[in-house]
C-alpha positions as a printed NumPy array, in Angstrom:
array([[ 61.17 , -12.187, -43.027],
       [ 64.78 , -12.747, -43.956],
       [ 67.263, -14.812, -42.016],
       [ 70.893, -13.928, -42.613],
       [ 72.931, -16.883, -43.789],
       [ 69.955, -19.192, -44.383],
       [ 68.009, -20.08 , -47.502],
       [ 64.521, -21.348, -46.787],
       [ 62.606, -23.293, -49.433],
       [ 59.116, -24.773, -49.285],
       [ 56.966, -26.809, -51.638],
       [ 53.851, -25.103, -50.25 ],
       [ 52.05 , -22.758, -52.583],
       [ 49.306, -20.398, -51.545],
       [ 46.249, -20.682, -53.745],
       [ 42.627, -19.631, -53.599],
       [ 40.003, -22.269, -54.253],
       [ 36.327, -21.68 , -54.888],
       [ 33.953, -24.301, -53.525],
       [ 30.855, -24.778, -55.667],
       [ 27.514, -24.801, -53.907],
       [ 26.156, -28.267, -53.352],
       [ 22.795, -29.14 , -51.847],
       [ 21.603, -32.578, -50.841],
       [ 18.964, -33.479, -48.302],
       [ 18.891, -36.963, -46.788],
       [ 15.554, -38.449, -45.72 ],
       [ 15.243, -41.697, -43.753],
       [ 14.077, -44.659, -45.785],
       [ 11.388, -45.422, -43.203],
       [  7.853, -44.118, -42.746],
       [  6.887, -41.87 , -39.85 ],
       [  4.548, -43.861, -37.649],
       [  2.214, -43.068, -34.787],
       [ -0.587, -44.759, -32.913],
       [ -3.354, -43.534, -30.678],
       [ -5.096, -46.141, -28.524],
       [ -7.795, -43.787, -27.165],
       [ -9.626, -40.657, -28.347],
       [ -8.012, -37.323, -27.485],
       [ -4.659, -35.62 , -27.875],
       [ -1.66 , -37.868, -28.267],
       [  2.032, -37.571, -27.644],
       [  4.42 , -36.894, -30.49 ],
       [  5.582, -39.733, -32.687],
       [  9.224, -40.838, -32.652],
       [ 11.57 , -38.42 , -34.432],
       [ 12.029, -38.546, -38.196],
       [ 15.414, -36.919, -38.803],
       [ 16.147, -35.079, -42.056],
       [ 19.796, -34.139, -42.68 ],
       [ 21.533, -31.574, -44.859],
       [ 24.42 , -33.357, -46.578],
       [ 25.286, -30.312, -48.675],
       [ 27.661, -27.418, -48.066],
       [ 25.114, -24.559, -47.963],
       [ 22.267, -23.787, -45.541],
       [ 18.836, -24.823, -46.818],
       [ 15.278, -23.744, -46.09 ],
       [ 12.952, -26.734, -45.874],
       [  9.213, -27.116, -45.417],
       [  6.407, -29.569, -46.136],
       [  4.711, -28.559, -49.392],
       [  1.814, -31.006, -49.569],
       [  0.039, -33.777, -47.708],
       [ -1.953, -36.386, -49.6  ],
       [ -4.822, -38.043, -47.786],
       [ -6.336, -41.2  , -49.293],
       [ -8.069, -42.448, -46.153],
       [-11.764, -43.277, -46.345],
       [-12.305, -44.453, -42.777],
       [-10.908, -41.457, -40.816],
       [-11.39 , -37.881, -42.012],
       [ -8.514, -35.416, -41.715],
       [ -9.722, -32.079, -40.3  ],
       [ -7.959, -28.844, -39.404],
       [ -9.031, -28.673, -35.769],
       [-12.735, -28.947, -34.849],
       [-14.489, -32.324, -34.738],
       [-18.043, -33.019, -35.866],
       [-20.143, -35.241, -33.571],
       [-20.273, -38.997, -34.238],
       [-17.599, -38.998, -36.956],
       [-14.149, -40.54 , -36.978],
       [-11.813, -37.615, -37.469],
       [ -8.201, -36.759, -36.807],
       [ -6.36 , -33.447, -36.604],
       [ -2.637, -33.836, -37.29 ],
       [  0.341, -31.527, -37.425],
       [  3.963, -31.979, -38.356],
       [  6.256, -30.578, -35.666],
       [  9.735, -29.636, -36.915],
       [ 12.627, -28.783, -34.582],
       [ 16.085, -27.52 , -35.561],
       [ 18.875, -26.364, -33.227],
       [ 17.589, -22.771, -33.441],
       [ 13.873, -22.912, -34.238],
       [ 10.709, -24.999, -34.334],
       [  7.374, -24.859, -36.146],
       [  4.105, -26.801, -36.465],
       [  2.456, -27.35 , -39.859],
       [ -1.201, -28.44 , -39.819],
       [ -1.71 , -31.386, -42.226],
       [ -4.949, -29.88 , -43.504],
       [ -3.619, -26.331, -44.014],
       [  0.155, -26.091, -44.563],
       [  1.636, -22.615, -44.183],
       [  4.69 , -21.124, -45.917],
       [  7.058, -21.131, -42.915],
       [ 10.413, -22.839, -43.359],
       [ 13.108, -24.134, -41.046],
       [ 16.794, -23.699, -41.856],
       [ 19.141, -26.689, -41.916],
       [ 22.813, -25.757, -41.647],
       [ 25.513, -27.384, -43.853],
       [ 26.908, -30.851, -43.151],
       [ 30.047, -29.553, -41.423],
       [ 28.076, -28.006, -38.536],
       [ 26.421, -29.648, -35.542],
       [ 23.029, -28.271, -36.599],
       [ 22.737, -29.996, -39.987],
       [ 19.466, -31.77 , -39.176],
       [ 15.805, -31.238, -38.335],
       [ 13.697, -33.648, -36.303],
       [ 10.098, -34.028, -37.426],
       [  7.326, -35.554, -35.315],
       [  3.606, -36.04 , -35.829],
       [  1.26 , -34.863, -33.106],
       [ -2.484, -34.551, -33.052],
       [ -5.921, -35.327, -31.734],
       [ -8.292, -38.217, -32.525],
       [-12.068, -37.844, -32.154],
       [-12.932, -41.494, -31.723],
       [-15.124, -43.47 , -31.348],
       [-13.076, -46.584, -30.802],
       [-14.327, -49.222, -33.221],
       [-11.13 , -51.146, -33.743],
       [ -7.801, -50.339, -35.335],
       [ -7.991, -47.647, -37.988],
       [ -4.977, -47.694, -40.279],
       [ -4.338, -44.356, -41.932],
       [ -1.675, -43.292, -44.396],
       [ -0.551, -39.826, -45.449],
       [  2.212, -38.835, -47.862],
       [  4.112, -35.646, -46.946],
       [  6.109, -33.957, -49.705],
       [  8.968, -31.629, -48.726],
       [ 10.518, -28.769, -50.649],
       [ 13.842, -27.083, -50.019],
       [ 15.784, -24.162, -51.431],
       [ 18.85 , -22.057, -50.652]])
């Protein structure tokens, strides 16, 4: 638009910039913990929050669970009599979806984490499950969950 009698000058220049794709997932530096004082189903563990610090949406899922426990056997769902067994699943919740992965039989489902500049750039994971008993003192168990992510 022209204004008669005026000369307008500006140091602003219009330019197009291309942002390169960047993906980074941030995991807490703490283990997920749970305890079950009696046999039976137990409430979910405290949340373990995984964040997308990148600028593109990511699909994320657990890819493996390692079980090195000798005292309590990890099973998919059904318990055998007179054995100490546990059935565990990883419950993931995003702003738009949720899914349960069985520790003994992980499926291929993923959850989407939005980029860092959104309010849905995280997923909360919890452990839930069922313990067969019998109660013969504290049974410490340890599992390593490996995650994979892709665009």
